[in-house]
Coordinates of C-alpha atoms and ligand atoms in Angstrom, one line a residue:
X39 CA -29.7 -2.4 2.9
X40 CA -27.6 -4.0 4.9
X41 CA -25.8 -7.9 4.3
X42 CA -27.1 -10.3 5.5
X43 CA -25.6 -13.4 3.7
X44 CA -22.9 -15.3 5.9
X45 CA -19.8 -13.3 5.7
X46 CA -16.9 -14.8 3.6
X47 CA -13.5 -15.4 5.0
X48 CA -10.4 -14.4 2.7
X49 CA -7.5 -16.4 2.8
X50 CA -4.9 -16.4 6.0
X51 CA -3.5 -18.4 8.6
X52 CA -5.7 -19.6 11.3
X53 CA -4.4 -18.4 14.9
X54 CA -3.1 -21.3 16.5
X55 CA -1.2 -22.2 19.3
X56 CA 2.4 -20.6 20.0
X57 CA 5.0 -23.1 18.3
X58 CA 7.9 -23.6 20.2
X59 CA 10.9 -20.9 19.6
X60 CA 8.2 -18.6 18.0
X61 CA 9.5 -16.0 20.6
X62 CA 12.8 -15.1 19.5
X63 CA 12.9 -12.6 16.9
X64 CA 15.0 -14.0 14.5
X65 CA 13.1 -17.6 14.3
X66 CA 10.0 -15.3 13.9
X67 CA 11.2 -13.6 10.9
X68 CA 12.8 -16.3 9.4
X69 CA 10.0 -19.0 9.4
X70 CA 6.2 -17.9 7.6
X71 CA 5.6 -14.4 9.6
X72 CA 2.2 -14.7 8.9
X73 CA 1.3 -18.0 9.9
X74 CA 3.6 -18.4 13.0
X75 CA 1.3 -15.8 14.5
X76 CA 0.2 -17.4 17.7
X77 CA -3.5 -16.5 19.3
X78 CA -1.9 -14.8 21.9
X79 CA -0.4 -12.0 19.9
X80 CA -3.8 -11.3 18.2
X81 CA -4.7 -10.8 22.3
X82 CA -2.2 -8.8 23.9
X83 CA -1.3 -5.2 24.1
X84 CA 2.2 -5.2 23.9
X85 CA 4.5 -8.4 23.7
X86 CA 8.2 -8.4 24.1
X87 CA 10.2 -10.7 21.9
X88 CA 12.8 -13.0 23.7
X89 CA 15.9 -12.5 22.4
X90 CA 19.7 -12.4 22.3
X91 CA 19.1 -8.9 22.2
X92 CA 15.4 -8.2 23.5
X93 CA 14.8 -4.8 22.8
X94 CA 12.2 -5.7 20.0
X95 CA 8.6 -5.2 20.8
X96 CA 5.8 -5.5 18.7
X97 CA 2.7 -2.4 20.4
X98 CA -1.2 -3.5 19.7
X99 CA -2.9 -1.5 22.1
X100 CA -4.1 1.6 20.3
X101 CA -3.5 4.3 23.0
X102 CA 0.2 3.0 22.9
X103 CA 0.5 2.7 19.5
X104 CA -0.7 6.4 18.7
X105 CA 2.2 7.4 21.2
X106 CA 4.8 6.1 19.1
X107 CA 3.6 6.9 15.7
X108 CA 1.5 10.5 16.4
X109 CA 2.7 12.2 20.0
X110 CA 6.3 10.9 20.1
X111 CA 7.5 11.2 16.8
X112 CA 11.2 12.4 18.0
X113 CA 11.7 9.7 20.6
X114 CA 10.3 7.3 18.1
X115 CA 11.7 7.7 14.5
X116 CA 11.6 5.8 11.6
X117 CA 14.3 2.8 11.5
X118 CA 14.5 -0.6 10.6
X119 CA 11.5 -0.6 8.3
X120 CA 11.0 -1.1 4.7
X121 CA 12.0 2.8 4.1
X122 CA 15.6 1.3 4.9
X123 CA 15.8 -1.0 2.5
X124 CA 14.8 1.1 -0.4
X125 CA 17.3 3.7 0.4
X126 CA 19.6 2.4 -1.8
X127 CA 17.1 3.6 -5.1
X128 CA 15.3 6.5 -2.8
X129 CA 18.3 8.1 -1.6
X130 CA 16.7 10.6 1.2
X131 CA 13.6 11.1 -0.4
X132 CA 10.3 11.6 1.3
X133 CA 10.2 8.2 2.7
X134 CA 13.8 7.5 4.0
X135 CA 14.1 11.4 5.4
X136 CA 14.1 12.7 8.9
X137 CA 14.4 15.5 10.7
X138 CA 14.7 19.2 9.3
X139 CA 15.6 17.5 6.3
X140 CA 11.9 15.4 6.8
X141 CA 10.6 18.3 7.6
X142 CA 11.8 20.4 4.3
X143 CA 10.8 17.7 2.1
X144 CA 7.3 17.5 3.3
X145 CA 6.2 20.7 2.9
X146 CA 8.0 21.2 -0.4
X147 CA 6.0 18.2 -2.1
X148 CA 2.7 19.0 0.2
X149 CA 0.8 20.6 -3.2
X150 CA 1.1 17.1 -4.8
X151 CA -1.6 16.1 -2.6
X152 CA -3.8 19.0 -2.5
X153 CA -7.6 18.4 -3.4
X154 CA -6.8 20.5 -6.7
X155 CA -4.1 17.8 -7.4
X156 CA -5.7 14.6 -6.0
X157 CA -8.6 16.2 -9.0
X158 CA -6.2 16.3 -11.6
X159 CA -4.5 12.8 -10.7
X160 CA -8.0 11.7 -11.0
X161 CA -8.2 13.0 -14.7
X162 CA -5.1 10.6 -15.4
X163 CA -7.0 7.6 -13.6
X164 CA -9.4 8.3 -16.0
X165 CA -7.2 8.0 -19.1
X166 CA -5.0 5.3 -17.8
X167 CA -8.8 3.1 -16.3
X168 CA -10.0 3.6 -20.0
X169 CA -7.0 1.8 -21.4
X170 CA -7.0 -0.7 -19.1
X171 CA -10.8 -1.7 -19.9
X172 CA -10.0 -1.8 -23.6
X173 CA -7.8 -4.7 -22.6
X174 CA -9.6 -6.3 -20.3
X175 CA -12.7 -6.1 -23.6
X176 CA -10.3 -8.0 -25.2
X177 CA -9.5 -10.5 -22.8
X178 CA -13.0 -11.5 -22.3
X179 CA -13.4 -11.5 -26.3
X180 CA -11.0 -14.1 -26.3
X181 CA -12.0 -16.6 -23.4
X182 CA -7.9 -16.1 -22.1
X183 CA -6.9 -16.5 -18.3
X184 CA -4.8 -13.3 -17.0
X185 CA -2.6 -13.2 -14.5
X186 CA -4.4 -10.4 -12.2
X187 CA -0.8 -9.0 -10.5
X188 CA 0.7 -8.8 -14.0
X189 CA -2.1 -6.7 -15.5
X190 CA -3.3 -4.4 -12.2
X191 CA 0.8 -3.6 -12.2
X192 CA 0.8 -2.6 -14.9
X193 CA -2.3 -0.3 -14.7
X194 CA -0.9 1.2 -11.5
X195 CA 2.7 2.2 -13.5
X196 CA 0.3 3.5 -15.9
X197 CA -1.5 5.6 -13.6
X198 CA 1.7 6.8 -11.4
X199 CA 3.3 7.6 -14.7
X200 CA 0.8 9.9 -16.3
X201 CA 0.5 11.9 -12.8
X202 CA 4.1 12.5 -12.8
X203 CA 5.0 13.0 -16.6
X204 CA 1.4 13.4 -17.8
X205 CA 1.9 10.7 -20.7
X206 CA 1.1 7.0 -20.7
X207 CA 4.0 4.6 -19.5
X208 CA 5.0 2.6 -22.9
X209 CA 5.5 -1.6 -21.9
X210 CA 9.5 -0.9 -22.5
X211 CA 9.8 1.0 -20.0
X212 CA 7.5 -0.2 -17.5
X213 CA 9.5 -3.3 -18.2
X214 CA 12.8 -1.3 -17.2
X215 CA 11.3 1.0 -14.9
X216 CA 9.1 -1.0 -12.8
X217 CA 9.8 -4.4 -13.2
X218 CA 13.4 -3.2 -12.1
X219 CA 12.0 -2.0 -9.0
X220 CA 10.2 -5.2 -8.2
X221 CA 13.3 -7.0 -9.0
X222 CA 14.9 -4.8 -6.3
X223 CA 12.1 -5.9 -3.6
X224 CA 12.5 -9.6 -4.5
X225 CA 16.5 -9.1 -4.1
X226 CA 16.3 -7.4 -0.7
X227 CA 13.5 -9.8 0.6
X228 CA 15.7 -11.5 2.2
X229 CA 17.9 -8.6 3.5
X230 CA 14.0 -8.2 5.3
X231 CA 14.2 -11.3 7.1
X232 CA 17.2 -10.2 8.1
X233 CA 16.2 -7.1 10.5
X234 CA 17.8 -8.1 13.4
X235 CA 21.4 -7.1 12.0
X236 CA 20.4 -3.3 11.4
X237 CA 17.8 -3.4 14.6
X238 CA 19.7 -0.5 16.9
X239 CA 21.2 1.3 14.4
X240 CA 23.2 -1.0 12.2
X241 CA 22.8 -1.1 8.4
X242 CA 21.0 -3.6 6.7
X243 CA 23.5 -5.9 4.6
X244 CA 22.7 -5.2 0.7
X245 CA 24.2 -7.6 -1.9
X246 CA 26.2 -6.6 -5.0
X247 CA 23.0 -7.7 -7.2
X248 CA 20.3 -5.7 -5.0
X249 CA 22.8 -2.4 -5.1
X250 CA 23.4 -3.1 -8.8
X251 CA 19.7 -2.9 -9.4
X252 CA 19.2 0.0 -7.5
X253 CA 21.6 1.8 -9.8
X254 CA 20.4 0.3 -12.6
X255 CA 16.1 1.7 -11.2
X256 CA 17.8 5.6 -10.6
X257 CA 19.8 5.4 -14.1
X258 CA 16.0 4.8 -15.9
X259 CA 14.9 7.2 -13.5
X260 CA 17.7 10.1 -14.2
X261 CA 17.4 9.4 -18.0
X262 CA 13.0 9.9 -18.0
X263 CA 13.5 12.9 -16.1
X264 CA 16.1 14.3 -19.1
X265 CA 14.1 13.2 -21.8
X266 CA 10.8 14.9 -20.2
X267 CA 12.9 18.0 -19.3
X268 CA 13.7 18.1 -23.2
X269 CA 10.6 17.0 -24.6
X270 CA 7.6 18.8 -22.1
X271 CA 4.3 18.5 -22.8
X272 CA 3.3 22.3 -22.8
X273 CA 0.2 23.7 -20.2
X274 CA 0.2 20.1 -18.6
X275 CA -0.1 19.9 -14.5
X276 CA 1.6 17.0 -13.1
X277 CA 3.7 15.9 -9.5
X278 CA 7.0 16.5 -12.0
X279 CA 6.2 20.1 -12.3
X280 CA 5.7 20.1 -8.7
X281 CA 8.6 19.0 -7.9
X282 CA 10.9 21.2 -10.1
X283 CA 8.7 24.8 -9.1
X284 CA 9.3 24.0 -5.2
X285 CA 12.1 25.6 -2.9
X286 CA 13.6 24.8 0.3
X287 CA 11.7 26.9 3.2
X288 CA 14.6 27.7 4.8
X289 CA 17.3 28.8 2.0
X290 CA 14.7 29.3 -1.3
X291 CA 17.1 26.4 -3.1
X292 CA 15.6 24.3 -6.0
X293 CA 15.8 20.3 -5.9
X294 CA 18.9 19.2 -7.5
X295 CA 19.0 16.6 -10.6
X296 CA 20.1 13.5 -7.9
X297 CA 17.2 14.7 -5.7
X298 CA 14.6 15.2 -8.4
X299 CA 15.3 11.7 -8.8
X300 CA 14.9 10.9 -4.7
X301 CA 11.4 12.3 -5.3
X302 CA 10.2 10.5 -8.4
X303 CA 11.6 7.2 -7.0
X304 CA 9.6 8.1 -3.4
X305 CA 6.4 8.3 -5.8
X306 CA 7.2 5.5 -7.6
X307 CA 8.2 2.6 -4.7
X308 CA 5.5 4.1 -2.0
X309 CA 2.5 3.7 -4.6
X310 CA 3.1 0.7 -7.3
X311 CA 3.3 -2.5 -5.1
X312 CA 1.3 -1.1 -2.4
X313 CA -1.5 0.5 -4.5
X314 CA -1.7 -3.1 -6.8
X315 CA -1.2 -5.4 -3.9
X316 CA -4.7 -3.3 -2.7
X317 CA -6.7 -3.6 -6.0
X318 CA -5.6 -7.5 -6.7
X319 CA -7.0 -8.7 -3.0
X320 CA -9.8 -6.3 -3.9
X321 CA -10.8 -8.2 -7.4
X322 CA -9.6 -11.6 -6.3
X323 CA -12.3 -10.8 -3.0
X324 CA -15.1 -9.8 -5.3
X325 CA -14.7 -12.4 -7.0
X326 CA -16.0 -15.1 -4.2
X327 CA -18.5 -12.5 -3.3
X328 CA -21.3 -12.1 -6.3
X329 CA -23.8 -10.4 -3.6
X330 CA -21.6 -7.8 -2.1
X331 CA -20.6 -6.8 -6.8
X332 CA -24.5 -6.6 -6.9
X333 CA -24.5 -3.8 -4.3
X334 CA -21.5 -2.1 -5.5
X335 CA -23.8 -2.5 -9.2
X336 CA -26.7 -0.9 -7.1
X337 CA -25.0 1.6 -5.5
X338 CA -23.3 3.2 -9.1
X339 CA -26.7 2.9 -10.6
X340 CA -28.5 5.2 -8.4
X341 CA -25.3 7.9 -7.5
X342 CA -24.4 7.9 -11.0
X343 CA -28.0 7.7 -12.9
X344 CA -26.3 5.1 -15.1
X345 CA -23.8 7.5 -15.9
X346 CA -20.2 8.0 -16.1
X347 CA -18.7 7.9 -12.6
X348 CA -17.3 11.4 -12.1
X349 CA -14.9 12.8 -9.8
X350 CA -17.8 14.3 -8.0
X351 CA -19.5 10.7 -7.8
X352 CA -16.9 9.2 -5.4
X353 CA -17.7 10.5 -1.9
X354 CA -21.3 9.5 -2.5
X355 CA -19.9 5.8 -3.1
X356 CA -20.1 4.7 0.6
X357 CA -20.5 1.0 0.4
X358 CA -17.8 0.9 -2.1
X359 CA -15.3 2.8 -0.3
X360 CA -16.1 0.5 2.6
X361 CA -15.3 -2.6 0.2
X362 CA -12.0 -1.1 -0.1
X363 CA -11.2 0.2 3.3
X364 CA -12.3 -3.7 4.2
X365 CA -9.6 -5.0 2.0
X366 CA -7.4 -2.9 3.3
X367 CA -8.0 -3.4 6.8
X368 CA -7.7 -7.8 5.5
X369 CA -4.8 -7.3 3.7
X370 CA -2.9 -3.9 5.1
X371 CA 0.1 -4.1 1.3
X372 CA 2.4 -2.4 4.2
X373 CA 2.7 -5.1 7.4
X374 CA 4.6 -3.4 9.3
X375 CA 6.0 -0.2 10.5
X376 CA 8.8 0.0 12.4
X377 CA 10.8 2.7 14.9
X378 CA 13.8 2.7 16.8
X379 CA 13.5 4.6 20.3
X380 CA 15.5 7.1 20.6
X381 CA 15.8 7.2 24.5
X382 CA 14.9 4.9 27.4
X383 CA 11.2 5.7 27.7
X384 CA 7.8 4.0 28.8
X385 CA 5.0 2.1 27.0
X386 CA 2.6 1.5 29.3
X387 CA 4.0 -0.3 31.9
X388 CA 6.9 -1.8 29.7
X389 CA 10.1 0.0 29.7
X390 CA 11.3 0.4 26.5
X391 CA 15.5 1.1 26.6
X392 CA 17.6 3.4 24.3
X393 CA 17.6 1.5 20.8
X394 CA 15.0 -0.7 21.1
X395 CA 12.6 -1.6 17.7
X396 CA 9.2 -0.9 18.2
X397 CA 7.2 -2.5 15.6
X398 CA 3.7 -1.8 14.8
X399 CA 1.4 -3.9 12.8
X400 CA -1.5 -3.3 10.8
X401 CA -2.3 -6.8 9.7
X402 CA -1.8 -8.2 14.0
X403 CA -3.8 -4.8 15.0
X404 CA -6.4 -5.2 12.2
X405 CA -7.6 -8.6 13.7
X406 CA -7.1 -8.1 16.7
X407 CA -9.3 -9.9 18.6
X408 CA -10.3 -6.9 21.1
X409 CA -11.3 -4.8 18.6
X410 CA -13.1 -6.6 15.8
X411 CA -15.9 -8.4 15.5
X412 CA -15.2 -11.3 13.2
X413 CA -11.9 -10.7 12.4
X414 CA -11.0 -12.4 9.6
X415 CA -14.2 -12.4 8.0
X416 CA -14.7 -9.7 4.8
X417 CA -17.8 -7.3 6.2
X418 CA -18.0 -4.4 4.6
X419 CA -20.7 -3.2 6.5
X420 CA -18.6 -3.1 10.0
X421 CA -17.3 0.4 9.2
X422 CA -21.4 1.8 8.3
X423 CA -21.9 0.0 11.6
X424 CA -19.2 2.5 13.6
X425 CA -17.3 -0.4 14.6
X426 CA -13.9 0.7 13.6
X427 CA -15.0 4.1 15.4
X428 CA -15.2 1.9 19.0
X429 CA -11.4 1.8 18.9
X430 CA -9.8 5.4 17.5
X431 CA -6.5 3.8 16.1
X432 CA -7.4 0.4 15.5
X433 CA -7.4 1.1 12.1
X434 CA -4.6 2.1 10.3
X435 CA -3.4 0.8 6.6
X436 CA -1.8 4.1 5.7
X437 CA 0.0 4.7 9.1
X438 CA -0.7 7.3 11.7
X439 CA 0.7 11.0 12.6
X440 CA 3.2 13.0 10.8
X441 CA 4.6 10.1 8.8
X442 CA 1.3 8.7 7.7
X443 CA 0.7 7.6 3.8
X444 CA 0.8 11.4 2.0
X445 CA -0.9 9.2 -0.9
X446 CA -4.0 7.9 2.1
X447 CA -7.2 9.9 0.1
X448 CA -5.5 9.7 -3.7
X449 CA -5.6 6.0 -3.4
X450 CA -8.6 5.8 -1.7
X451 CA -10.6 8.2 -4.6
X452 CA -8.8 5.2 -6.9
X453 CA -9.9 2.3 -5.2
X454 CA -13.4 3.4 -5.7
X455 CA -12.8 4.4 -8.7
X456 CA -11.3 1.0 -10.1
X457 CA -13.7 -1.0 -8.0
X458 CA -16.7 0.8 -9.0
X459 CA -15.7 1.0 -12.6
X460 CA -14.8 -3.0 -13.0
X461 CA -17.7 -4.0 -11.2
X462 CA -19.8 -2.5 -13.5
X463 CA -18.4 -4.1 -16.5
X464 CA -16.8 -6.9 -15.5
X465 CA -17.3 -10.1 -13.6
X466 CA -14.2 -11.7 -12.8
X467 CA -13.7 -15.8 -12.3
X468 CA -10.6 -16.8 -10.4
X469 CA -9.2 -19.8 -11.7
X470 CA -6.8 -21.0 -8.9
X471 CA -8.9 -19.4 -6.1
X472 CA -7.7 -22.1 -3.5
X473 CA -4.0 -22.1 -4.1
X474 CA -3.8 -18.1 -3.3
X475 CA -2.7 -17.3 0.2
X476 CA -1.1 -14.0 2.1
X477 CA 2.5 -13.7 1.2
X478 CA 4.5 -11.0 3.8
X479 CA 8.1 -10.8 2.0
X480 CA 8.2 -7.2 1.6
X481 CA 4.8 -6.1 0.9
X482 CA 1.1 -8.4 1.4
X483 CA 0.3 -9.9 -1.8
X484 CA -1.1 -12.7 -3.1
X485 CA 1.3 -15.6 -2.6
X486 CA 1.4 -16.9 -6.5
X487 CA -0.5 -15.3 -9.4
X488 CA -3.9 -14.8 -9.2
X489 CA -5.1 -16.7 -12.3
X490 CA -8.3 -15.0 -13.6
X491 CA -11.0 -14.9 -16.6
X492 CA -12.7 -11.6 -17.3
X493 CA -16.7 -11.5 -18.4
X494 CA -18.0 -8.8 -19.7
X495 CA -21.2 -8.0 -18.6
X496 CA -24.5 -8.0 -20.7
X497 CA -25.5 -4.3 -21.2
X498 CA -22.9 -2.6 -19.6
X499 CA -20.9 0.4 -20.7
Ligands
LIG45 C1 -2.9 1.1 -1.0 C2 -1.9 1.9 -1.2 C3 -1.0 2.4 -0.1 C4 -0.8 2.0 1.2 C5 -1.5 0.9 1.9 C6 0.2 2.9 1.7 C7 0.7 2.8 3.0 C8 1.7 3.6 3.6 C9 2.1 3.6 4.9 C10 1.6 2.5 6.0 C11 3.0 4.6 5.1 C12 3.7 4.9 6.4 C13 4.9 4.1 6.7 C14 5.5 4.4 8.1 O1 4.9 5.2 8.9 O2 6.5 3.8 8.4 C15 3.1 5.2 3.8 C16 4.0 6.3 3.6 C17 4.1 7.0 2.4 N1 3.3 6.8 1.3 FE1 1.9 5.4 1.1 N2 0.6 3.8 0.8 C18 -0.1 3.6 -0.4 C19 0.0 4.3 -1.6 C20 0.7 5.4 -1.7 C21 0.6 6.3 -2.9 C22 -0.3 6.0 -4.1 C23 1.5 7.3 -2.7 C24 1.9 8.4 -3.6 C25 1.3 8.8 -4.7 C26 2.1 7.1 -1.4 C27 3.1 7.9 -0.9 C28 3.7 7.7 0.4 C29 4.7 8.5 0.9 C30 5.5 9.6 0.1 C31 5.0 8.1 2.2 C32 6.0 8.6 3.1 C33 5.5 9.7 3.9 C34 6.4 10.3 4.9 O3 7.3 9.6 5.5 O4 6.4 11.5 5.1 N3 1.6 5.9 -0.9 N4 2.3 4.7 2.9

């Protein structure tokens, strides 16, 4: 059943021609990432930028790229990435660790993501789905234009929430909680521009404000965690309890308060923006694209017999996972992730000295012209096809090797989940469709809200 209407093409830049001073890194980053992206670099297999300093590369070619990432994790950690400029809120959690420390932290929180967890986290998708629906009932009662971030934000606190604490979030403290954190991305968006200063080892310059919120996000944090410890749901199975049952392999020690708190923040930053960034493209996409919601319709229909889509349901969704790998391979929420090399070494031919940054990215690699057909255009069907198979490691949205996404098949059993779900109730009108382009400050989301009127469909459930 495969589509065969002419394939839509989301928003983005269109590939030009280099613009002059493109090259140097700093110019780059300072003027629209995105659409200063040259043809070229959607070509090439590794590019050197031209620098004061030039050790900053940018590696496309698979092969290469699974060197850094998978096979030469210790010449090529973490650095100069998005993980650094959270540290002030994570701390070392998860995210921001390395080493034995890394290492320590990995396997303590490994049970979070078990398939017995991932199938209770889906149990709190459920509840938090459910609540979410009743709103958007009410919305299309009343005829009222949403703002798609605002609501799917706040959905995806809900969801985090419950799987930590097991409770719904209430709109107070999402307010403190999580609009505090996204106050924190907007503060150090700039600080993001500004990666040449910590490239090689420096530290990124924070402002009083940004370091002020970041106090302000682990204060909320610190004072949940007390008021769950007091108040605990009894018999309930969440990430929290997790958390406080595991020990250090090495010396048997418990998590202390402070790092308790580097763990729920870890949760909390890797999974909100990301995670709504996904399901906003997602909806705003469906929205231009009534035949490819009519399949999703189908397909539910005849896995589910009309039914309630179970936990058991979701692998049998294959056309609507493959919506949401699709998004995900348009609009990768993380854009780029970034390593400093640890010694001289080889890429390739290149040389790569002591301290370079390599950056890798999934939105350059994702459409790169080698190994996609139609790039930019939203086709589903290209992963049924095998064509993301023809290049091992030309698709990547939650990373590669031992630092890859811990979250990768939890938010993947959600994306169906929502997708499914909304598609079978809902159809959604964007009002503003034309204004909405790829912003790349910290995370890829829609430039401006995503203004949207919900419909409820005739007959469904
Ligand atoms: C669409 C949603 C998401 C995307 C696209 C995404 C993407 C990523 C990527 C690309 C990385 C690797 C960064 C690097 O190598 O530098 C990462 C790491 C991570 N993600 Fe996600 N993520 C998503 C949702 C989540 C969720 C829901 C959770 C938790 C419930 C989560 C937890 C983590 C953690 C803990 C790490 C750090 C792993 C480590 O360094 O050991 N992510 N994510």
């Amino acid at each position: 059943m495969e589509n065969k209407i002419s394939l839509y093409r989301p928003p983005a830049p269109y590939p030009g021609e280099a613009a002059e001073g493109w090259r140097n890194f700093s110019n780059y980053l300072s003027s629209d990432p995105l659409g200063v992206i040259p043809k070229e670099l959607y070509e090439c297999a590794i590019f050197q930028f031209d620098d004061d300093d030039p050790r900053k590369f940018l590696v496309n070619e698979p092969k290469l790229l699974s060197r850094v990432l998978e096979e030469q994790q210790a010449i090529f950690p973490k650095g100069g990435g998005i993980a650094e400029l959270l540290k002030p809120i994570l701390h070392n959690g998860l995210v921001s660790a390395e080493g034995v420390d890394w290492q320590d932290q990995h396997e303590m929180v490994a049970p979070i993501f078990s398939n017995s967890s991932v199938r209770i986290s889906f149990g709190y998708l459920q509840e938090a789905l459910s609540s979410f629906v009743e709103r958007l009932l009410t919305y299309s009662e009343t005829g009222q234009t949403i703002k798609l971030a605002e609501e799917i934000n706040f959905l995806v606190a809900d969801v985090n929430f419950r799987c930590v604490f097991s409770k719904p979030i209430e709109i107070q403290l999402e307010h403190q909680c999580f609009n505090s954190i996204m106050k924190y991305e907007e503060e150090v968006a700039g600080t993001a521009l500004d990666l040449k200063r910590f490239s090689g080892g420096g530290q990124p310059a924070f402002t009083e404000a940004a370091l002020k919120t970041a106090e302000n996000v682990r204060a909320v944090i610190s004072q949940i965690i007390d008021e769950h410890m007091y108040n605990k749901p009894p018999n309930t199975q969440n990430f929290f309890q997790i958390f406080q049952e595991a020990r250090v392999p090495s010396t048997g020690k418990r998590f202390t308060k402070s790092q308790l708190v580097d763990q729920v923040a870890s949760i909390f930053l890797s999974s909100h923006e990301t995670t709504s960034a996904a399901l906003c493209w997602s909806v705003y996409i469906l929205a231009q694209c009534p035949e490819i919601v009519e399949r999703i319709r189908t397909e539910v229909q005849l896995v589910t017999a009309c039914g309630r889509i179970s936990y058991e349901h979701l692998p049998r969704l294959r056309f609507t996972r493959d919506v949401f790998k699709e998004v995900l391979r348009l609009y990768p929420p993380v854009l780029y992730l970034s390593r400093i090399a640890r010694e001289d070494t080889t890429l390739g031919d290149t040389l790569i000295p002591k301290e370079s940054m390599v950056i890798i990215s999934p939105w350059v690699v994702h459409r790169h012209r080698s190994f996609w057909e139609n790039p930019d255009m939203f086709d589903p069907d290209r992963f049924s096809r095998g064509e993301a198979k023809a290049t091992l490691g030309s698709y990547f949205p939650f990373g590669l090797g031992p630092r890859m996404c811990t979250g990768a098949s939890y938010v993947t059993f959600l994306g169906i989940k929502v997708i499914a779900r909304l598609c079978s109730m809902f159809d959604f009108e964007t009002v503003n469709t034309d204004e909405v382009r790829p912003d790349s400050t910290l995370y890829l989301k829609p430039s401006r809200p995503v203004l949207c009127k919900v419909h409820k469909r005739k007959f469904s459930k």
